[in-house]
CSV table of C-alpha atoms and ligand atoms in Angstrom, one decimal:
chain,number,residue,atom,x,y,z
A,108,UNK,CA,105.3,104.3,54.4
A,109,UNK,CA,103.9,102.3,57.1
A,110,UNK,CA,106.6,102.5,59.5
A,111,UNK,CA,108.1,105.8,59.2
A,112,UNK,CA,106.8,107.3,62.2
A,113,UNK,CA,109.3,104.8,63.7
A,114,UNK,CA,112.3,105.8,62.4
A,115,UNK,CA,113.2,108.1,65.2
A,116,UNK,CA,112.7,105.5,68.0
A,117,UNK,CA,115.1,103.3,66.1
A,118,UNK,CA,117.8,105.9,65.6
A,119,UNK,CA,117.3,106.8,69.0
A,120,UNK,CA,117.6,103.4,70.5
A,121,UNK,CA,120.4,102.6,67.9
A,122,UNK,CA,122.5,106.0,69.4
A,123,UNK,CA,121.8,104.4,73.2
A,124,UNK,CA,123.2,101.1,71.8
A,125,UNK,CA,126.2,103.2,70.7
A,126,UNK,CA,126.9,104.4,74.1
A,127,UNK,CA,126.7,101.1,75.6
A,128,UNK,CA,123.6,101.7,77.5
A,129,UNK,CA,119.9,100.0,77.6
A,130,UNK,CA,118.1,102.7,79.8
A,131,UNK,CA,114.9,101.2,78.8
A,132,UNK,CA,114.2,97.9,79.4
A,133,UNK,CA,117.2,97.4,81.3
A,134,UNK,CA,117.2,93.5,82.2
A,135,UNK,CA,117.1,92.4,85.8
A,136,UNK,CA,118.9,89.5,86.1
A,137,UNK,CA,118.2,88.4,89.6
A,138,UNK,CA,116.7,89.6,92.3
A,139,UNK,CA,118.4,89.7,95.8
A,140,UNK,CA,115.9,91.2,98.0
A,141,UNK,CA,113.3,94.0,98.0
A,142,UNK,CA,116.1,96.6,97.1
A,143,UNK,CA,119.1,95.3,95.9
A,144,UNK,CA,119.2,93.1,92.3
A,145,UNK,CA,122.0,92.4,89.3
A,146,UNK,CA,120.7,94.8,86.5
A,147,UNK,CA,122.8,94.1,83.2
A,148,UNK,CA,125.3,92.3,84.6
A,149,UNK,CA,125.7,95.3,87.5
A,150,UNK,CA,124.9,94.4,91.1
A,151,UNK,CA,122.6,97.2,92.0
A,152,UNK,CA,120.8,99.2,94.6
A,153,UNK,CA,117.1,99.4,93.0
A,154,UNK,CA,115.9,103.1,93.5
A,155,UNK,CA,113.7,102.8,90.3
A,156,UNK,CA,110.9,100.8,90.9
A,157,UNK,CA,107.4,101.2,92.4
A,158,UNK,CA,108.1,98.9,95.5
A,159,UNK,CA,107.1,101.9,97.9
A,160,UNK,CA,106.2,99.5,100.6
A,161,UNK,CA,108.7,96.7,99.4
A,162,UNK,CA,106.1,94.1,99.7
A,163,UNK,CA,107.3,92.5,96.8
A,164,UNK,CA,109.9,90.4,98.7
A,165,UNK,CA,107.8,90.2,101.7
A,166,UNK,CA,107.7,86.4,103.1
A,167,UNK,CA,103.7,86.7,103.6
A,168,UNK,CA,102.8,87.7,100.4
A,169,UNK,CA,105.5,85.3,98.5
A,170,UNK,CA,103.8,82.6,100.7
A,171,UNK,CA,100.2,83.4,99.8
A,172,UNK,CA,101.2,83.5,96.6
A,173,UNK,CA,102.6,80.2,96.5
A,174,UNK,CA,99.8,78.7,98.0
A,175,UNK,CA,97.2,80.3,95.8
A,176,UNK,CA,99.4,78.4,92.8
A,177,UNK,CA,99.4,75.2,94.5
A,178,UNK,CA,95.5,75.5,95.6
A,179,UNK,CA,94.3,77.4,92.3
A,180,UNK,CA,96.7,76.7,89.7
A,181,UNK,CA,98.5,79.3,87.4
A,182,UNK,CA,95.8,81.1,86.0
A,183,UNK,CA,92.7,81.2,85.4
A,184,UNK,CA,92.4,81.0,81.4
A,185,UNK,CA,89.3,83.1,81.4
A,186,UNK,CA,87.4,86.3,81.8
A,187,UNK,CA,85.7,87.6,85.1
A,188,UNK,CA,82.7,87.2,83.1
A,189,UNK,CA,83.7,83.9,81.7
A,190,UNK,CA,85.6,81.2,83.7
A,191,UNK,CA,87.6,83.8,85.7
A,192,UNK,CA,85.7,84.6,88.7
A,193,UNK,CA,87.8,82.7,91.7
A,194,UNK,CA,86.2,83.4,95.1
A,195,UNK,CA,89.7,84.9,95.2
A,196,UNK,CA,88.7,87.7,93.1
A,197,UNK,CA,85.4,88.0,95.0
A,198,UNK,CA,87.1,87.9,98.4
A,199,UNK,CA,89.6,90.8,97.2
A,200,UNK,CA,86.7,93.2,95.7
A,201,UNK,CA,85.1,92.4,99.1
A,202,UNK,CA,88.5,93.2,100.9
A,203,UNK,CA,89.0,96.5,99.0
A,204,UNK,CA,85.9,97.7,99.3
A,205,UNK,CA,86.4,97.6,102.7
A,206,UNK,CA,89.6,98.7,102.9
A,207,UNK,CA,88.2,102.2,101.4
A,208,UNK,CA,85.6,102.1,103.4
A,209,UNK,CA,82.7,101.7,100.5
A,210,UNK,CA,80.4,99.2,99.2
A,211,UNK,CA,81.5,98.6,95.5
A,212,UNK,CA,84.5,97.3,94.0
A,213,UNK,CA,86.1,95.9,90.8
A,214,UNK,CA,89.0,94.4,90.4
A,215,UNK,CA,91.1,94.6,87.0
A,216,UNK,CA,93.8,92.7,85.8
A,217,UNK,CA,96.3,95.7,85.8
A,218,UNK,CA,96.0,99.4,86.9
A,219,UNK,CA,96.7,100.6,83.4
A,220,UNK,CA,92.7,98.4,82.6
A,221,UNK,CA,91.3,99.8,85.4
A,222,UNK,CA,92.7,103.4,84.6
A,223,UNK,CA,91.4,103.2,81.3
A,224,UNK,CA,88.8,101.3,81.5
A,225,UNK,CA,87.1,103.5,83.7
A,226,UNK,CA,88.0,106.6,82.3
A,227,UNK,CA,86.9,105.1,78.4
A,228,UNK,CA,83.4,103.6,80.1
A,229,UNK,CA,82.0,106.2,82.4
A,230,UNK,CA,81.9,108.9,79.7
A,231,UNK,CA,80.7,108.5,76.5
A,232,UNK,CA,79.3,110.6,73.2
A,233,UNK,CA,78.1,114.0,74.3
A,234,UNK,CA,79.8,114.2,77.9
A,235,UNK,CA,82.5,116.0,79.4
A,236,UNK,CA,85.4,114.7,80.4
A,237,UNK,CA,87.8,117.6,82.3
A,238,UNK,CA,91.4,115.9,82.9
A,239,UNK,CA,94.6,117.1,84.2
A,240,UNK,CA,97.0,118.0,81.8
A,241,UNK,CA,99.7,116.3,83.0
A,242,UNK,CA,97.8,112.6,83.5
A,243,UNK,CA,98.6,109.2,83.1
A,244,UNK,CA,99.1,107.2,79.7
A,245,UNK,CA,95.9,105.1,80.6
A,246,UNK,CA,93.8,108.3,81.6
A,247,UNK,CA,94.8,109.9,77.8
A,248,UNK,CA,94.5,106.3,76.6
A,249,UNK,CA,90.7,106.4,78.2
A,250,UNK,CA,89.4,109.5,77.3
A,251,UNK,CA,90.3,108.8,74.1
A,252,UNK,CA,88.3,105.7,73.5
A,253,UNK,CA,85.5,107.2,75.3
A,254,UNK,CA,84.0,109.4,72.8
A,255,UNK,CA,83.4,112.4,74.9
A,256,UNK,CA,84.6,115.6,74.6
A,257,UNK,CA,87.6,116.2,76.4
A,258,UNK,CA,89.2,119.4,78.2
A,259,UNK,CA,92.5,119.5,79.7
A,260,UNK,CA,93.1,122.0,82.6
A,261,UNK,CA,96.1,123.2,83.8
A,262,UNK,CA,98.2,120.7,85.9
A,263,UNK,CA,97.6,120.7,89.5
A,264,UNK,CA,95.6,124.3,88.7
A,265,UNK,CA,92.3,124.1,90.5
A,266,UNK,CA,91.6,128.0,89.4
A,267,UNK,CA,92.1,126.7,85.7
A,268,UNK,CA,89.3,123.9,86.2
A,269,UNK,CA,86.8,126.0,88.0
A,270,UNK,CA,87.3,128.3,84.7
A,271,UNK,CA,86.5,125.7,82.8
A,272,UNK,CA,83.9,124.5,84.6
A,273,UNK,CA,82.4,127.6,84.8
A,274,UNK,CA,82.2,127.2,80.9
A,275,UNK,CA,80.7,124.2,80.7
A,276,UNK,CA,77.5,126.0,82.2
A,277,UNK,CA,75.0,123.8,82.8
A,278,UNK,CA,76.8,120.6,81.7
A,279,UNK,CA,79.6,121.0,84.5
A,280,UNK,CA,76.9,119.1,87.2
A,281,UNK,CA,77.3,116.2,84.6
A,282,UNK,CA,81.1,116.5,83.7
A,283,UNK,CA,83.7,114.0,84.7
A,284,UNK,CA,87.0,115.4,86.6
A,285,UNK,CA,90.3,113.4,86.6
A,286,UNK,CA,92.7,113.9,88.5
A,287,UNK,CA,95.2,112.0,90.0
A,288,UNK,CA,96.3,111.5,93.9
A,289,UNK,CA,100.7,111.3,93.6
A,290,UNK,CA,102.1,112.7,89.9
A,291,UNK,CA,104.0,109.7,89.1
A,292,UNK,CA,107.2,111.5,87.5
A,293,UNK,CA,107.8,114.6,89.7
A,294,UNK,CA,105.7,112.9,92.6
A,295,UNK,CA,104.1,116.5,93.3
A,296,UNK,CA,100.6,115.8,95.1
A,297,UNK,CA,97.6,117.0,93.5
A,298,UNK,CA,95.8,119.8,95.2
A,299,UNK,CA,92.5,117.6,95.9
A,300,UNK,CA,90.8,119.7,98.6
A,301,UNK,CA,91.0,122.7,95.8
A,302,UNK,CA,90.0,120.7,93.3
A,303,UNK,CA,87.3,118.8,95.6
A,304,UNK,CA,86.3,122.3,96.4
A,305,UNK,CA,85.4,123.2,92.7
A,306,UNK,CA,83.7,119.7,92.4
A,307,UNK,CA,81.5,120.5,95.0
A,308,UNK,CA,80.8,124.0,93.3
A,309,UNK,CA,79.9,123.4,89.7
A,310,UNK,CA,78.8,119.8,90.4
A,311,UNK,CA,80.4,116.6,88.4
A,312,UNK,CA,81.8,113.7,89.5
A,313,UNK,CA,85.3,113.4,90.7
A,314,UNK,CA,87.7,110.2,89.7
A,315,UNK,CA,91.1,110.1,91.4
A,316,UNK,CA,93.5,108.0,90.3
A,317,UNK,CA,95.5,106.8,93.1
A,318,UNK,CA,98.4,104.6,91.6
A,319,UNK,CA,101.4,106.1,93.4
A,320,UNK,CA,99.6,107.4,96.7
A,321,UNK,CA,97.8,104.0,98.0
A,322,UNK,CA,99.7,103.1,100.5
A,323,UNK,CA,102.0,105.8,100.5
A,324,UNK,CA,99.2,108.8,102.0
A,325,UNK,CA,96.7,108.8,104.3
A,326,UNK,CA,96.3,107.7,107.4
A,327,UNK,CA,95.2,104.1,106.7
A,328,UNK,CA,97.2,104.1,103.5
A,329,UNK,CA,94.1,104.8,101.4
A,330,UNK,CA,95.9,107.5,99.4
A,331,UNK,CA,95.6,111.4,98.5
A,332,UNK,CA,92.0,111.8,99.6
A,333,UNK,CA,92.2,110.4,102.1
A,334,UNK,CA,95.1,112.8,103.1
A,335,UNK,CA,93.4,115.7,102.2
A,336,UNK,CA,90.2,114.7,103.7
A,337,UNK,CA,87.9,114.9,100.8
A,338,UNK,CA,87.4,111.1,100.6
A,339,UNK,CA,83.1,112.0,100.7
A,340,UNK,CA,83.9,114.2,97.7
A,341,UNK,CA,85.2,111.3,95.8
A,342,UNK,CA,83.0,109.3,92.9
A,343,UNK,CA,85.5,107.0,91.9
A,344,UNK,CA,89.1,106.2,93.4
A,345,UNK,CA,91.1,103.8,91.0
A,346,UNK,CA,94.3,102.3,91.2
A,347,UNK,CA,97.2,99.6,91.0
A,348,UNK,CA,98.3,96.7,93.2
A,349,UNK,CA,101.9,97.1,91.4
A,350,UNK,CA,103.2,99.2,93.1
A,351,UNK,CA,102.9,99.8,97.1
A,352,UNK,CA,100.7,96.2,96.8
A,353,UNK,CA,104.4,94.7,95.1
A,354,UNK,CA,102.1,92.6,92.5
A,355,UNK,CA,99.8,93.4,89.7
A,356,UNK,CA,96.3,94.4,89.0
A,357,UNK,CA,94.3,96.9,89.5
A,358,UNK,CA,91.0,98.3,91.4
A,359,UNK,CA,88.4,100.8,91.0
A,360,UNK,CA,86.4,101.5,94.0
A,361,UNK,CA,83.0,103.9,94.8
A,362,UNK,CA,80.1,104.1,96.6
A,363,UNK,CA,77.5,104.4,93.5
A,364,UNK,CA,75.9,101.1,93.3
A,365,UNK,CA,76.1,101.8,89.7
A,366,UNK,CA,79.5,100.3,89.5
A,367,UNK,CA,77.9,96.9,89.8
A,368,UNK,CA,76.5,97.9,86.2
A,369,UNK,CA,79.6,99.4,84.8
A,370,UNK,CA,81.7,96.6,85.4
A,371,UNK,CA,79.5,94.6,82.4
A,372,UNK,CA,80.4,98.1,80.2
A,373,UNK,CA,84.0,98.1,80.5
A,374,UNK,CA,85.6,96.1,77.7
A,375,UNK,CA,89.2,96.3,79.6
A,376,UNK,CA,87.4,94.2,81.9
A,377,UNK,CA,85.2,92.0,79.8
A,378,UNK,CA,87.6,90.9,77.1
A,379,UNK,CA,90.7,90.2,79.0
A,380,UNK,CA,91.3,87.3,81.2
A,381,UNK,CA,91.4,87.6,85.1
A,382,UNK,CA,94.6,87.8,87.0
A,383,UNK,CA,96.4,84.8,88.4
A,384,UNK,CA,94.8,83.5,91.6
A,385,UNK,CA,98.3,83.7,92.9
A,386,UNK,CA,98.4,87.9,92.2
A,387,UNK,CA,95.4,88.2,93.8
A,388,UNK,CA,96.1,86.0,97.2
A,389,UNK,CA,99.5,88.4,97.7
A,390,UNK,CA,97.5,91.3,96.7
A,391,UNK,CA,95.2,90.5,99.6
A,392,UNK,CA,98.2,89.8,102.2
A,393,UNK,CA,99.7,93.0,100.9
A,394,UNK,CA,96.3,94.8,101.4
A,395,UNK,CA,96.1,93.3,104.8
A,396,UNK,CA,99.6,94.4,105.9
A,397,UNK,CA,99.0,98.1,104.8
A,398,UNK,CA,96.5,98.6,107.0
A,399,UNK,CA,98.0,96.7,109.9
A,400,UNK,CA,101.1,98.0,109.7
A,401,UNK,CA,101.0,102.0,109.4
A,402,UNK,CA,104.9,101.7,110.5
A,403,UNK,CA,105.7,100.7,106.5
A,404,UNK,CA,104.3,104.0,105.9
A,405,UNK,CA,106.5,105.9,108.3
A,406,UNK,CA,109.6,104.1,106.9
A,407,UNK,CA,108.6,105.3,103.6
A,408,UNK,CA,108.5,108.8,104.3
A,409,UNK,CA,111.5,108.8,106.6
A,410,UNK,CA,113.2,107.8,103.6
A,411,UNK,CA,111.4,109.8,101.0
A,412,UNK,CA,112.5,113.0,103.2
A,413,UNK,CA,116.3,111.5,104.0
A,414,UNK,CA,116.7,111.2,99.9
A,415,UNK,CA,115.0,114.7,99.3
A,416,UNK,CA,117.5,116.7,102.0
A,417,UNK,CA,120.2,114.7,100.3
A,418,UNK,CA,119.6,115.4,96.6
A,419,UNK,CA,118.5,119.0,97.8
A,420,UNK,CA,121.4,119.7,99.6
A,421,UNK,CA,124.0,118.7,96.7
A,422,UNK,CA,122.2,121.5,94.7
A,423,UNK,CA,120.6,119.1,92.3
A,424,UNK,CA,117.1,120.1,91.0
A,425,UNK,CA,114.9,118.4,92.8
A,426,UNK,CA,111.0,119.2,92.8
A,427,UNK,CA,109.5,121.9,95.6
A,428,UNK,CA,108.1,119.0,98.1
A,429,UNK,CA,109.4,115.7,99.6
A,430,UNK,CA,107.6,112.4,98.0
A,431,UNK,CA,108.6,108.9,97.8
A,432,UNK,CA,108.9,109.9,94.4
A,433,UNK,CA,112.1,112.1,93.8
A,434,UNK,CA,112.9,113.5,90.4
A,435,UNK,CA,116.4,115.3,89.5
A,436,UNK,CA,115.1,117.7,86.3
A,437,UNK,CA,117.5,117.7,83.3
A,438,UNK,CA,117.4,119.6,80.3
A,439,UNK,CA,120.1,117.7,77.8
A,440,UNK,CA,119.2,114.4,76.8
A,441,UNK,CA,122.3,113.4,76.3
A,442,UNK,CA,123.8,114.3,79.3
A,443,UNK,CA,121.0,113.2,81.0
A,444,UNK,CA,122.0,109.3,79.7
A,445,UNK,CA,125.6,110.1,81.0
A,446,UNK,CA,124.4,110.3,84.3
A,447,UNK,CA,122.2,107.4,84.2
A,448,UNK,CA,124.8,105.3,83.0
A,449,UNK,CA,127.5,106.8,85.6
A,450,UNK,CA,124.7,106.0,88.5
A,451,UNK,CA,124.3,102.5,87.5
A,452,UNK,CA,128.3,102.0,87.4
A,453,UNK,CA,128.4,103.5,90.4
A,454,UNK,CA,125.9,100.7,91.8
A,455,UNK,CA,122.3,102.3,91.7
A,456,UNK,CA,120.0,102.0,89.5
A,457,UNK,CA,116.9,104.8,88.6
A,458,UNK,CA,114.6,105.7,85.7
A,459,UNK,CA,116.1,107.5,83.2
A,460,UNK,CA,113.0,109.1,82.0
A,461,UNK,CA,112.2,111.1,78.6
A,462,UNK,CA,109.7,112.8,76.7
A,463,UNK,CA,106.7,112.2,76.3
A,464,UNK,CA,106.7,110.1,79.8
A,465,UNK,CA,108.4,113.2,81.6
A,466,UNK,CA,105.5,116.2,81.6
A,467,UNK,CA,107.0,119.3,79.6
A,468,UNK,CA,110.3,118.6,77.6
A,469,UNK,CA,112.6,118.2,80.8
A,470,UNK,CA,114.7,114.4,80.9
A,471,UNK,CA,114.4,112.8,84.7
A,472,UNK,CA,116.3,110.8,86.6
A,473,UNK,CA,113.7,109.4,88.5
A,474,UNK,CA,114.3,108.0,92.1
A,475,UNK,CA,111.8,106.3,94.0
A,476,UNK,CA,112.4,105.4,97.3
A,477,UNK,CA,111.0,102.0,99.3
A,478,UNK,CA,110.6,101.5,103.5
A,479,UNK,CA,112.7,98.3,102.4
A,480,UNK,CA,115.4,100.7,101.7
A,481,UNK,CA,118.3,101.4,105.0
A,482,UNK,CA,118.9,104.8,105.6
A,483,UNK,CA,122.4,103.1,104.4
A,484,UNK,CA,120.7,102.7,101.5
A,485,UNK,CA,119.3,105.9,100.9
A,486,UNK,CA,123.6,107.7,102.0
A,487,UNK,CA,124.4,105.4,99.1
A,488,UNK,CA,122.3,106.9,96.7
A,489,UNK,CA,122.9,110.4,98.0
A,490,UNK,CA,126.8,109.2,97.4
A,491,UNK,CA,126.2,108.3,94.0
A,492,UNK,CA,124.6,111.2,92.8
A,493,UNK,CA,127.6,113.6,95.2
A,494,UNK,CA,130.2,110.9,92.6
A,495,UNK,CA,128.5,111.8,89.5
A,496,UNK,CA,128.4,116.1,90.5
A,497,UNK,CA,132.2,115.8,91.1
A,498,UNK,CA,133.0,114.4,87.6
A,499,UNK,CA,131.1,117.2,85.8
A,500,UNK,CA,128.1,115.1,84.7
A,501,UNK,CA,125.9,117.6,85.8
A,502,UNK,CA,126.6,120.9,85.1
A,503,UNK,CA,126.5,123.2,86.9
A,504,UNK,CA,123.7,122.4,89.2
A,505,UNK,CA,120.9,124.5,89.9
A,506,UNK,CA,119.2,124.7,92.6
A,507,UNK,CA,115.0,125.1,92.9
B,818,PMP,N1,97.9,105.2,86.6
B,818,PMP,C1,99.1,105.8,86.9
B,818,PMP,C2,99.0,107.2,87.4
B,818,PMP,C3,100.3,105.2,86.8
B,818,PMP,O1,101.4,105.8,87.1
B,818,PMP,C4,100.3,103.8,86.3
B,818,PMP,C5,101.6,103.1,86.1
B,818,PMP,N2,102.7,103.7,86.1
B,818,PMP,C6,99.1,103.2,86.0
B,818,PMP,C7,97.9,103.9,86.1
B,818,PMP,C8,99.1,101.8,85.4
B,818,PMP,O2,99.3,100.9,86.4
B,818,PMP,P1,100.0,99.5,86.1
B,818,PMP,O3,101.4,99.7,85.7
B,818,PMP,O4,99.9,98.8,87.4
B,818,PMP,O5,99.2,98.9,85.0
């Protein structure tokens, strides 16, 4: 029947219902500030979100976003290609194209469009696409659509792709690498000047996606090429404005001038209608505060490090690196939901994170850290997780 490959969703979602708990989807009921909220009726510290910068709740962007609203309305009802083009969408393509230090931009309505836009548009029938193993929904999503063969290396395993490319013979000079700058899950950071090095070997064009490291990398913020210093080495840098931009949209950026003709290829792009004037004008203060204020940036990471030593020094499985991104590896689902649902009593709320969005068959409880957090903030989370060791919820720990 039709909808039997859904049967183990819902007998999943109905044994979360059992146990009182809505991991996914959890409601936010209001908002207090860049950190704090009242999630399903709990008031609670937000360590699960994407705010890296906080920018969501920042007073500049809220304002520019009102007065976009008031100046452009609430949308645009249209297509870029169509009625949707606002100078405010120019002005932002402009900005970001700047802001990476390149001639061509486009902006989407949301990073998962530009993600797999892209990733669907610049391959097609009879090219190679080589991806990370462990990528994105929207890069798998992509590739699908795009008709070209596809070959998965290794995660994070430059030696894997170079074998691979090596393969490929004389196609590799045409192939398409995708890779991405911060792993969203485990928030490992991809080995780019390896795999930059191998790009530069066999030949191909490189596409990074850069979704959880703009803002958060780099030294003005531009992400994990930046970082690594293999921006030149870069074809195609994509990425969000949800996350360290606090809005939505997304961005793909390069210096081929053959962008300018892609952008009428991609249908994520044609056939959707542009983003709210008033997304774009906070996206623009936000872009404009990144690269004024590299002190967001040190925040982060002051944070990202505090949370890391803290988690690390309970014992708790934490990944091999500091990242704003800190995930505590689980193996039993179920006790894996216990925890989530302890952490959220105890006043903070994380992903709880499973299969297939967690690489391999491990369950995460995901933390993501913001520079809107205190280091108050970050003891409190550190407390929470110390509550939930002492009544046996995770057990024992072990230690990477
Ligand atoms: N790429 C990556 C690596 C992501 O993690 C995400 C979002 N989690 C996206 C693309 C899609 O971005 P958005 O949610 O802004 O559509």
């Amino acid at each position: 029947m039709l909808f039997d490959k859904f049967q183990a969703m819902a007998d999943f979602q109905a044994s979360l219902a059992e146990r009182e708990v809505a991991p996914f989807g959890a409601v936010t009921e209001e908002i207090l500030s860049a950190t704090e909220g009242v999630v399903q009726g709990h008031k609670v510290l937000l360590a699960g979100t994407n705010n890296y910068l906080g920018l969501s709740y920042d007073p500049r962007c809220i304002k520019a976003a009102r007065d976009a609203a008031q100046r452009w309305g609430t949308g645009t009802t249209g297509s870029r290609l169509a009625n949707g083009s606002f100078a405010e969408h120019q002005a932002l393509e402009t900005e970001i194209a700047g802001f990476y230090g390149v001639d061509h931009a486009i902006v989407f309505s949301t990073g998962y469009a530009a993600t797999m836009g892209m990733c669907s548009t610049l391959a097609g029938p009879g090219d190679v696409i080589l991806m990370d193993g462990d990528s994105h929904a929207s890069i798998y999503a992509g590739v699908k659509l795009s008709g070209a063969e596809v070959i998965r290396f290794k995660h994070s395993d430059p030696e894997d792709l170079a074998k691979r490319m090596r393969r490929l013979g004389d196609r590799a000079n045409q192939a398409l690498i995708i890779a991405e700058g911060i792993y969203s899950m485990l928030g490992d950071v991809a080995p780019l000047q390896e795999i930059a090095a191998v790009k530069r070997e066999y030949g191909g064009y490189l596409l990074v996606d850069e979704a959880h490291s703009m803002g958060v990398l780099g030294d003005s913020g531009r992400g994990a090429a930046q970082a690594a210093g293999v921006e030149a080495d870069v074809d195609f840098s994509v990425g969000t404005f949800s996350k360290s931009l606090g809005a939505i949209g997304g961005f793909c950026v390069s210096p081929h001038v053959e962008l300018e003709a892609i952008r009428f290829c991609i249908t994520a792009y044609i056939f959707t209608a542009s983003s709210s004037p008033s997304v774009i004008a906070s996206t623009r203060e936000s872009l404009r505060i990144i690269g004024q204020e590299p002190q967001l940036r040190e925040k982060l990471w002051d944070n990202a490090n505090h949370l890391y030593d803290g988690l690390k020094s309970l014992g708790l499985p934490v990944g091999p690196t500091a990242s704003p991104v800190v995930a505590v590896e689980m193996e039993d689902r179920s006790a894996t939901i216990d925890c989530w649902k302890a952490l959220m009593e105890a006043g903070v709320y994380v992903n709880l994170v499973v299969p297939p969005a967690s690489p391999s068959t491990s369950f995460l409880l995901r933390n993501s850290v913001s520079a809107a957090h205190s280091s108050e903030q970050i003891d409190m989370i550190i407390a929470a997780y110390a509550g939930i060791l002492e009544a046996g919820l995770i057990n024992p720990p072990q230690a990477t």
